[in-house]
Amino acid sequence: MTTDDISGMGPLVARLSRGGQRLRHADRTHPWVLDTAVVVLVFLMFCLPDLIHGGADDGDSPRRFRLAFTHLPVAGMLALQAGLVLPLLWRRRRPAAAFAAITAVFVLQWSLGAALRADVALFVALYSLALHGRLRQLPWVCAAMAGAMVLVAVRVSSVVSVGDSLFFLLSTATAALALGLMVRIRRAQLAGLRDRAARLEIERDQRSRLATATERTRVAREMHDIVGHNLSVIITLADAGAYATDVAPARGKEALELIGDTGRQALGELRRVLGVLRETADGPPDRPELSPQPGIADLEALCAKVRAAGMEVVYRTSGDVDTLDSGVQLTVYRIVQEALTNVLKHADSGTRVHLAILVEDSRLTIRVLDTGPATSSEPPNEEGHGLVGMRERAALYGGTVSAGPAGGGGWSVEAVLDLTPGSGGDR
C-alpha cells in the first residue's frame, strides 16, 4: 500500500468514525431499534429460506442428509423459529435469560430430529452473553453449550462423524464466545481511557486554578510590600519636607528629591512585577525591562531611606550572609521592609530602630526592635496583612515570625528561617 493510498483512507476513516458515533448515540436513545433489526435480519437470512424451501432437508440436499432429519409442518417450523429468534429481542438486557430460552428451544428442536437454519440464534445469544452478561455465568453457559453441541453431533452421526461435527460446532461456539469477550475487553479499555482522560482534564484544570491562585497571592504580596513601604516613606518624607520648608529650605529640597527617588524606585518595581502578568501576543520583548530581585545587599539603601524619613536605624549582620541564595535573600529583604514600614506607620519621629540579621549554621534570625512608643491603628488581637505576609514568606523556608510589644516600650519583630536544604515548601 502506497503513501497516497494511506492518506486517501483518512476521510473514509473519519466518515466511518462519525457514522459509528451517530449509531451509538441512536442506540443509546432507542435501544429497541437495534435489537429489532437483529431479529429481522436473522429472520430474513435464516428463517425465510427454511419457510420457502421446507427446511434444511430440501431437495438440494443429499438423499442421506434428507433422510436423517424430520420434516416439520410450517406451523411447527414457525413455532420453533419464533422460539429461537424472538428471545434475541432482550439479548442485551437479559442475556442469560435469552440464552437459556434459545437453548431450551434448540434442545427441543434437535430432540425432535429437526434441523433449522435459525439455530444460528444460539451462537448470537452466546456472543451477547459473553459481551453483556456476568462473567461468573460463563462456566455453566459453556457447559450447556457443550451439551447442546454433543446432542447435535449425535443426531447427525449418520451423516457426519461425531468427531468432525463436534470440532466444527465447538469451534464455532468458541469463536462466538471469544468474539464477545474481545469486544467486552475492548469496550472496558476504551471506557477506562475515557475515564482517565476525564480525570486528567479535571486535574489539569485544578492545577491551573491552583497555579493561578498561587501566582495571584505572590503578586499581591509583592505589591503590598512595594506599595506599602514606599508610600510610607513618601508620606513621612512629605510631612518632614513640609515642616522643613519654613525652618530649613535645604532640608525641604532634600526631602523632595528623596520623594522623587523613592517614587521612581517604586514605579520601577511595580513595572517589573506587573510585567510578569502582561500577555504579549507577539512573544517576549526583545529587551525585557527586568531588574534583579532585591537582596541583603540592598538593605543598607533601605535603611538609608528610613533614616531620611527621620528614624535612626542601627543595622548589623552576623555570619556569612552574602552566600545565601537569592530566594532567601529576597525573603529577608521583604520581611525587613515590612517591619520597617510598620515602624514608619506607627512609631514617632526620632525613634531608634535596631536591625540585626544573624546566620548560625542552618538557622537565620531577623530581629527588628524599635525603642519608641508604638501606636497601632489595628484592632486589638487582629493581625494586619503585613504580618500575615511576613509569616507566609517565612513559611516557605520552614520559618516562623513573632511580633509584639518589646520590654521597655516599642515593638519587636523576630523571624527565624530554616536554611536546611529541602526543609521548606515549594520555593
Short mmCIF file of C-alpha atoms in Angstrom, two decimals:
data_model
loop_
_atom_site.label_atom_id
_atom_site.label_comp_id
_atom_site.label_asym_id
_atom_site.label_seq_id
_atom_site.Cartn_x
_atom_site.Cartn_y
_atom_site.Cartn_z
CA MET A 1 0.00 0.00 0.00
CA THR A 2 1.46 3.35 -1.03
CA THR A 3 1.51 6.60 0.94
CA ASP A 4 -1.21 8.03 -1.30
CA ASP A 5 -3.41 5.03 -0.53
CA ILE A 6 -2.94 5.51 3.21
CA SER A 7 -3.57 9.25 3.05
CA GLY A 8 -6.65 8.66 0.93
CA MET A 9 -8.12 6.48 3.67
CA GLY A 10 -8.22 9.41 6.10
CA PRO A 11 -11.58 10.89 5.02
CA LEU A 12 -13.10 7.41 4.78
CA VAL A 13 -11.98 6.51 8.30
CA ALA A 14 -13.27 9.86 9.58
CA ARG A 15 -16.67 9.29 7.94
CA LEU A 16 -16.87 5.77 9.35
CA SER A 17 -15.96 7.07 12.81
CA ARG A 18 -18.63 9.76 12.66
CA GLY A 19 -21.15 7.22 11.41
CA GLY A 20 -20.28 4.86 14.28
CA GLN A 21 -20.71 7.67 16.81
CA ARG A 22 -24.13 8.54 15.40
CA LEU A 23 -25.17 4.88 15.53
CA ARG A 24 -24.03 4.53 19.15
CA HIS A 25 -25.91 7.68 20.08
CA ALA A 26 -29.05 6.42 18.33
CA ASP A 27 -28.70 3.04 20.04
CA ARG A 28 -28.45 4.67 23.48
CA THR A 29 -31.55 6.72 22.70
CA HIS A 30 -33.61 3.90 21.13
CA PRO A 31 -32.07 0.52 22.12
CA TRP A 32 -35.05 -1.48 20.87
CA VAL A 33 -34.37 -0.41 17.29
CA LEU A 34 -31.08 -2.32 17.05
CA ASP A 35 -32.47 -5.39 18.84
CA THR A 36 -35.45 -5.47 16.48
CA ALA A 37 -33.16 -5.02 13.49
CA VAL A 38 -31.08 -8.03 14.59
CA VAL A 39 -34.22 -10.18 14.87
CA VAL A 40 -35.45 -9.05 11.45
CA LEU A 41 -32.05 -9.70 9.88
CA VAL A 42 -31.82 -13.22 11.35
CA PHE A 43 -35.37 -13.96 10.16
CA LEU A 44 -34.69 -12.78 6.61
CA MET A 45 -31.33 -14.56 6.28
CA PHE A 46 -32.03 -17.85 8.11
CA CYS A 47 -35.74 -18.33 8.79
CA LEU A 48 -37.26 -17.25 5.48
CA PRO A 49 -35.21 -19.72 3.35
CA ASP A 50 -36.44 -22.62 5.54
CA LEU A 51 -40.04 -21.49 5.09
CA ILE A 52 -39.61 -21.22 1.33
CA HIS A 53 -37.70 -24.47 0.76
CA GLY A 54 -39.26 -26.54 3.51
CA GLY A 55 -36.39 -26.68 5.98
CA ALA A 56 -32.84 -27.93 5.91
CA ASP A 57 -33.92 -31.18 4.26
CA ASP A 58 -34.89 -29.50 0.98
CA GLY A 59 -34.45 -31.14 -2.40
CA ASP A 60 -30.98 -29.70 -2.97
CA SER A 61 -29.55 -31.65 -0.01
CA PRO A 62 -28.04 -35.16 -0.41
CA ARG A 63 -30.51 -38.02 -0.01
CA ARG A 64 -28.89 -39.42 3.15
CA PHE A 65 -28.98 -35.91 4.69
CA ARG A 66 -32.73 -35.58 3.94
CA LEU A 67 -33.45 -38.98 5.48
CA ALA A 68 -31.59 -38.12 8.69
CA PHE A 69 -33.92 -35.29 9.74
CA THR A 70 -37.61 -34.91 10.46
CA HIS A 71 -39.75 -32.86 8.08
CA LEU A 72 -41.73 -30.26 10.06
CA PRO A 73 -45.01 -28.64 9.05
CA VAL A 74 -45.00 -24.90 8.50
CA ALA A 75 -46.76 -24.18 11.80
CA GLY A 76 -44.27 -26.24 13.80
CA MET A 77 -41.37 -24.66 11.93
CA LEU A 78 -42.69 -21.17 12.64
CA ALA A 79 -43.13 -22.00 16.32
CA LEU A 80 -39.56 -23.28 16.64
CA GLN A 81 -38.18 -20.32 14.67
CA ALA A 82 -40.06 -17.90 16.91
CA GLY A 83 -38.66 -19.65 19.99
CA LEU A 84 -35.14 -19.36 18.59
CA VAL A 85 -35.27 -15.80 17.25
CA LEU A 86 -37.65 -13.75 19.40
CA PRO A 87 -35.56 -14.06 22.63
CA LEU A 88 -32.87 -12.07 20.81
CA LEU A 89 -35.02 -9.01 21.49
CA TRP A 90 -33.73 -8.96 25.10
CA ARG A 91 -30.27 -10.41 24.42
CA ARG A 92 -28.60 -7.24 25.80
CA ARG A 93 -30.88 -6.51 28.77
CA ARG A 94 -31.31 -10.14 29.90
CA PRO A 95 -28.54 -12.08 28.12
CA ALA A 96 -28.68 -15.10 30.45
CA ALA A 97 -32.46 -15.43 30.13
CA ALA A 98 -32.29 -15.06 26.34
CA PHE A 99 -29.57 -17.72 26.10
CA ALA A 100 -31.50 -20.11 28.36
CA ALA A 101 -34.72 -19.72 26.32
CA ILE A 102 -32.94 -20.22 23.00
CA THR A 103 -31.01 -23.23 24.35
CA ALA A 104 -34.23 -24.85 25.55
CA VAL A 105 -35.87 -24.43 22.14
CA PHE A 106 -32.66 -25.61 20.44
CA VAL A 107 -32.57 -28.82 22.52
CA LEU A 108 -36.28 -29.42 21.86
CA GLN A 109 -35.81 -28.93 18.14
CA TRP A 110 -32.92 -31.40 17.90
CA SER A 111 -34.71 -33.87 20.14
CA LEU A 112 -37.43 -33.90 17.50
CA GLY A 113 -34.74 -34.53 14.87
CA ALA A 114 -35.34 -31.25 13.01
CA ALA A 115 -32.61 -29.04 11.54
CA LEU A 116 -33.21 -25.30 11.07
CA ARG A 117 -31.02 -22.53 9.82
CA ALA A 118 -32.37 -20.37 12.65
CA ASP A 119 -30.08 -22.33 15.00
CA VAL A 120 -27.55 -19.55 14.37
CA ALA A 121 -29.51 -17.60 17.03
CA LEU A 122 -27.86 -19.79 19.68
CA PHE A 123 -24.41 -18.52 18.68
CA VAL A 124 -25.70 -14.92 18.61
CA ALA A 125 -27.07 -15.42 22.14
CA LEU A 126 -23.72 -16.86 23.29
CA TYR A 127 -21.89 -13.84 21.84
CA SER A 128 -24.33 -11.45 23.54
CA LEU A 129 -23.97 -13.19 26.91
CA ALA A 130 -20.16 -13.01 26.73
CA LEU A 131 -20.44 -9.32 25.88
CA HIS A 132 -23.22 -8.15 28.20
CA GLY A 133 -23.69 -10.88 30.81
CA ARG A 134 -22.00 -11.66 34.10
CA LEU A 135 -18.68 -13.41 33.77
CA ARG A 136 -19.44 -15.82 36.59
CA GLN A 137 -22.25 -17.23 34.43
CA LEU A 138 -19.87 -18.35 31.69
CA PRO A 139 -18.93 -21.75 33.18
CA TRP A 140 -22.48 -23.11 33.24
CA VAL A 141 -23.18 -21.43 29.88
CA CYS A 142 -20.19 -23.22 28.33
CA ALA A 143 -21.33 -26.50 29.88
CA ALA A 144 -24.85 -26.05 28.47
CA MET A 145 -23.42 -25.11 25.07
CA ALA A 146 -21.17 -28.17 25.02
CA GLY A 147 -24.12 -30.42 25.92
CA ALA A 148 -26.21 -28.97 23.12
CA MET A 149 -23.38 -29.44 20.64
CA VAL A 150 -22.95 -33.08 21.70
CA LEU A 151 -26.68 -33.61 21.09
CA VAL A 152 -26.35 -32.19 17.58
CA ALA A 153 -23.26 -34.30 16.87
CA VAL A 154 -25.07 -37.45 17.92
CA ARG A 155 -28.12 -36.61 15.81
CA VAL A 156 -26.03 -36.06 12.67
CA SER A 157 -23.71 -39.01 13.30
CA SER A 158 -25.33 -40.90 10.42
CA VAL A 159 -24.22 -38.17 8.04
CA VAL A 160 -21.04 -36.72 9.61
CA SER A 161 -18.72 -38.36 12.11
CA VAL A 162 -19.14 -37.25 15.72
CA GLY A 163 -15.55 -36.01 15.92
CA ASP A 164 -15.82 -33.85 12.80
CA SER A 165 -19.17 -32.39 13.75
CA LEU A 166 -18.04 -31.66 17.34
CA PHE A 167 -14.90 -29.98 16.06
CA PHE A 168 -16.90 -27.71 13.74
CA LEU A 169 -19.64 -26.92 16.25
CA LEU A 170 -17.34 -26.30 19.22
CA SER A 171 -15.02 -24.18 17.07
CA THR A 172 -17.97 -22.03 16.04
CA ALA A 173 -19.13 -21.70 19.66
CA THR A 174 -15.60 -20.83 20.79
CA ALA A 175 -15.34 -18.18 18.10
CA ALA A 176 -18.63 -16.58 19.21
CA LEU A 177 -17.55 -16.67 22.85
CA ALA A 178 -14.08 -15.26 22.09
CA LEU A 179 -15.52 -12.50 19.91
CA GLY A 180 -17.89 -11.43 22.69
CA LEU A 181 -15.11 -11.39 25.28
CA MET A 182 -12.78 -9.48 22.97
CA VAL A 183 -15.37 -6.77 22.30
CA ARG A 184 -16.13 -6.63 26.04
CA ILE A 185 -12.46 -6.15 26.93
CA ARG A 186 -12.05 -3.54 24.22
CA ARG A 187 -15.04 -1.57 25.47
CA ALA A 188 -13.73 -1.76 29.03
CA GLN A 189 -10.35 -0.44 27.88
CA LEU A 190 -11.96 2.42 25.98
CA ALA A 191 -14.14 3.27 29.00
CA GLY A 192 -11.03 3.26 31.18
CA LEU A 193 -9.22 5.54 28.75
CA ARG A 194 -12.16 7.94 28.63
CA ASP A 195 -12.37 7.96 32.43
CA ARG A 196 -8.62 8.56 32.69
CA ALA A 197 -8.81 11.38 30.14
CA ALA A 198 -11.65 12.99 32.10
CA ARG A 199 -9.68 12.71 35.36
CA LEU A 200 -6.56 14.15 33.73
CA GLU A 201 -8.59 17.06 32.38
CA ILE A 202 -10.04 17.74 35.82
CA GLU A 203 -6.59 17.51 37.42
CA ARG A 204 -5.16 19.83 34.76
CA ASP A 205 -7.88 22.40 35.45
CA GLN A 206 -7.29 22.08 39.19
CA ARG A 207 -3.53 22.54 38.76
CA SER A 208 -4.16 25.55 36.56
CA ARG A 209 -6.50 27.13 39.11
CA LEU A 210 -4.06 26.37 41.93
CA ALA A 211 -1.16 27.88 39.98
CA THR A 212 -3.26 30.96 39.22
CA ALA A 213 -4.21 31.37 42.87
CA THR A 214 -0.60 30.91 43.95
CA GLU A 215 0.61 33.47 41.42
CA ARG A 216 -2.06 35.95 42.47
CA THR A 217 -1.05 35.53 46.11
CA ARG A 218 2.61 36.04 45.24
CA VAL A 219 1.90 39.15 43.17
CA ALA A 220 -0.42 40.55 45.85
CA ARG A 221 2.30 40.03 48.43
CA GLU A 222 4.89 41.73 46.25
CA MET A 223 2.52 44.63 45.53
CA HIS A 224 1.76 45.03 49.22
CA ASP A 225 5.46 45.12 50.10
CA ILE A 226 6.38 47.54 47.33
CA VAL A 227 3.44 49.93 47.60
CA GLY A 228 3.11 49.83 51.38
CA HIS A 229 6.75 50.52 52.14
CA ASN A 230 7.41 53.15 49.51
CA LEU A 231 4.20 55.03 50.18
CA SER A 232 5.00 55.07 53.90
CA VAL A 233 8.44 56.51 53.15
CA ILE A 234 6.98 59.09 50.73
CA ILE A 235 4.32 60.20 53.23
CA THR A 236 6.85 60.54 56.03
CA LEU A 237 9.27 62.47 53.79
CA ALA A 238 6.45 64.72 52.56
CA ASP A 239 5.45 65.56 56.14
CA ALA A 240 9.05 66.22 57.12
CA GLY A 241 9.64 68.31 53.97
CA ALA A 242 6.55 70.42 54.60
CA TYR A 243 7.77 71.14 58.13
CA ALA A 244 11.33 71.86 57.00
CA THR A 245 10.31 74.24 54.20
CA ASP A 246 9.84 77.13 56.63
CA VAL A 247 12.68 76.20 59.00
CA ALA A 248 15.41 74.80 56.69
CA PRO A 249 14.61 75.11 52.96
CA ALA A 250 17.63 72.98 52.07
CA ARG A 251 16.23 70.09 54.10
CA GLY A 252 12.87 70.52 52.36
CA LYS A 253 14.55 70.30 48.95
CA GLU A 254 16.43 67.19 50.04
CA ALA A 255 13.15 65.62 51.18
CA LEU A 256 11.55 66.35 47.80
CA GLU A 257 14.49 64.76 46.00
CA LEU A 258 14.21 61.67 48.21
CA ILE A 259 10.49 61.52 47.46
CA GLY A 260 11.23 61.55 43.74
CA ASP A 261 13.89 58.83 44.07
CA THR A 262 11.58 56.66 46.18
CA GLY A 263 8.67 57.12 43.75
CA ARG A 264 10.84 56.22 40.76
CA GLN A 265 12.13 53.12 42.52
CA ALA A 266 8.59 52.07 43.46
CA LEU A 267 7.41 52.64 39.90
CA GLY A 268 10.26 50.53 38.55
CA GLU A 269 9.47 47.68 40.93
CA LEU A 270 5.78 47.85 40.04
CA ARG A 271 6.59 47.70 36.34
CA ARG A 272 8.78 44.66 36.95
CA VAL A 273 6.07 42.83 38.91
CA LEU A 274 3.27 43.75 36.52
CA GLY A 275 5.44 42.86 33.54
CA VAL A 276 5.25 39.24 34.61
CA LEU A 277 1.47 39.36 34.22
CA ARG A 278 1.40 41.13 30.87
CA GLU A 279 0.40 38.90 27.99
CA THR A 280 2.15 39.72 24.73
CA ALA A 281 0.70 38.38 21.50
CA ASP A 282 3.99 38.78 19.65
CA GLY A 283 6.08 36.77 22.12
CA PRO A 284 8.62 38.08 24.66
CA PRO A 285 10.02 41.56 24.12
CA ASP A 286 13.44 41.96 22.56
CA ARG A 287 14.80 43.81 25.59
CA PRO A 288 12.92 42.80 28.72
CA GLU A 289 12.72 45.51 31.33
CA LEU A 290 13.66 43.28 34.23
CA SER A 291 15.90 44.01 37.19
CA PRO A 292 17.35 41.70 39.83
CA GLN A 293 15.23 40.97 42.85
CA PRO A 294 16.38 42.87 45.95
CA GLY A 295 18.57 41.07 48.45
CA ILE A 296 20.51 41.58 51.66
CA ALA A 297 22.95 43.88 49.87
CA ASP A 298 20.07 46.32 49.27
CA LEU A 299 19.16 46.58 52.95
CA GLU A 300 21.65 49.39 53.51
CA ALA A 301 19.86 51.53 50.92
CA LEU A 302 16.54 50.62 52.52
CA CYS A 303 17.85 51.74 55.91
CA ALA A 304 19.08 54.99 54.37
CA LYS A 305 15.56 55.80 53.17
CA VAL A 306 14.17 55.16 56.64
CA ARG A 307 16.86 57.38 58.16
CA ALA A 308 15.93 60.11 55.68
CA ALA A 309 12.35 59.82 56.91
CA GLY A 310 13.50 60.79 60.40
CA MET A 311 14.25 57.43 62.03
CA GLU A 312 17.59 56.32 63.47
CA VAL A 313 18.46 52.86 62.18
CA VAL A 314 21.28 50.70 63.54
CA TYR A 315 21.95 47.83 61.16
CA ARG A 316 24.31 44.90 61.72
CA THR A 317 24.83 41.40 60.36
CA SER A 318 26.50 38.30 61.74
CA GLY A 319 27.59 35.29 59.75
CA ASP A 320 28.11 34.70 56.06
CA VAL A 321 25.04 36.43 54.64
CA ASP A 322 26.46 37.01 51.16
CA THR A 323 26.43 33.29 50.27
CA LEU A 324 22.69 32.89 50.84
CA ASP A 325 20.69 32.02 47.74
CA SER A 326 18.57 34.66 46.04
CA GLY A 327 15.28 33.25 47.33
CA VAL A 328 16.36 33.51 50.96
CA GLN A 329 17.77 36.99 50.40
CA LEU A 330 14.50 38.19 48.82
CA THR A 331 12.56 36.77 51.78
CA VAL A 332 14.86 38.53 54.26
CA TYR A 333 14.58 41.82 52.36
CA ARG A 334 10.77 41.72 52.21
CA ILE A 335 10.41 40.82 55.90
CA VAL A 336 12.75 43.65 56.92
CA GLN A 337 10.99 46.03 54.53
CA GLU A 338 7.60 45.23 56.04
CA ALA A 339 8.90 45.56 59.59
CA LEU A 340 10.46 48.98 58.86
CA THR A 341 7.26 50.06 57.11
CA ASN A 342 5.30 49.26 60.25
CA VAL A 343 7.78 51.35 62.25
CA LEU A 344 7.23 54.30 59.88
CA LYS A 345 3.45 53.88 60.19
CA HIS A 346 3.14 53.55 63.93
CA ALA A 347 6.25 54.92 65.68
CA ASP A 348 7.08 58.54 66.45
CA SER A 349 9.71 60.51 64.55
CA GLY A 350 13.16 60.09 66.02
CA THR A 351 12.57 56.50 67.08
CA ARG A 352 15.67 54.34 67.23
CA VAL A 353 15.46 51.07 65.29
CA HIS A 354 17.84 48.13 65.81
CA LEU A 355 18.04 45.75 62.85
CA ALA A 356 20.07 42.54 63.12
CA ILE A 357 20.46 39.62 60.72
CA LEU A 358 22.20 36.57 62.22
CA VAL A 359 23.26 33.44 60.33
CA GLU A 360 24.16 30.47 62.51
CA ASP A 361 24.72 27.12 60.76
CA SER A 362 21.33 26.30 59.17
CA ARG A 363 19.39 28.98 61.02
CA LEU A 364 18.82 32.61 60.02
CA THR A 365 17.33 35.08 62.51
CA ILE A 366 15.96 38.54 61.73
CA ARG A 367 15.36 40.95 64.62
CA VAL A 368 13.79 44.39 64.26
CA LEU A 369 13.34 46.35 67.50
CA ASP A 370 12.26 49.96 67.82
CA THR A 371 12.61 51.81 71.11
CA GLY A 372 9.97 54.47 70.67
CA PRO A 373 6.32 54.28 71.71
CA ALA A 374 4.19 52.40 69.18
CA THR A 375 0.65 53.32 68.31
CA SER A 376 -1.26 51.00 66.04
CA SER A 377 -4.49 51.51 64.21
CA GLU A 378 -5.07 47.74 64.12
CA PRO A 379 -7.92 46.45 66.30
CA PRO A 380 -6.76 44.51 69.38
CA ASN A 381 -5.89 40.85 68.76
CA GLU A 382 -6.11 41.29 64.96
CA GLU A 383 -3.27 40.99 62.52
CA GLY A 384 -2.75 43.20 59.51
CA HIS A 385 -1.87 41.95 56.04
CA GLY A 386 1.78 42.84 56.63
CA LEU A 387 2.32 40.36 59.44
CA VAL A 388 0.40 37.69 57.55
CA GLY A 389 2.62 38.31 54.51
CA MET A 390 5.78 38.03 56.62
CA ARG A 391 4.61 34.72 58.04
CA GLU A 392 3.77 33.37 54.58
CA ARG A 393 7.23 34.27 53.33
CA ALA A 394 8.92 32.71 56.36
CA ALA A 395 6.80 29.56 55.99
CA LEU A 396 8.35 28.98 52.55
CA TYR A 397 11.58 28.21 54.39
CA GLY A 398 10.08 26.39 57.33
CA GLY A 399 10.32 29.51 59.48
CA THR A 400 8.22 31.43 61.95
CA VAL A 401 7.54 35.10 62.69
CA SER A 402 6.66 36.55 66.08
CA ALA A 403 5.73 40.15 66.77
CA GLY A 404 4.63 42.04 69.84
CA PRO A 405 5.43 44.79 72.34
CA ALA A 406 9.05 44.93 73.50
CA GLY A 407 10.08 45.28 77.11
CA GLY A 408 10.55 48.93 77.96
CA GLY A 409 8.35 50.20 75.12
CA GLY A 410 8.46 49.91 71.36
CA TRP A 411 7.75 46.94 69.15
CA SER A 412 9.71 43.82 68.35
CA VAL A 413 9.60 41.59 65.28
CA GLU A 414 11.61 38.37 65.10
CA ALA A 415 11.70 35.93 62.16
CA VAL A 416 13.54 32.62 62.09
CA LEU A 417 14.24 30.79 58.82
CA ASP A 418 15.45 27.20 58.42
CA LEU A 419 18.25 27.08 55.84
CA THR A 420 18.44 23.29 55.73
CA PRO A 421 18.03 22.13 52.07
CA GLY A 422 14.55 20.70 51.47
CA SER A 423 13.16 21.94 54.78
CA GLY A 424 10.74 24.43 53.21
CA GLY A 425 7.90 24.09 50.77
CA ASP A 426 7.86 24.95 47.08
CA ARG A 427 10.05 27.93 46.66
#
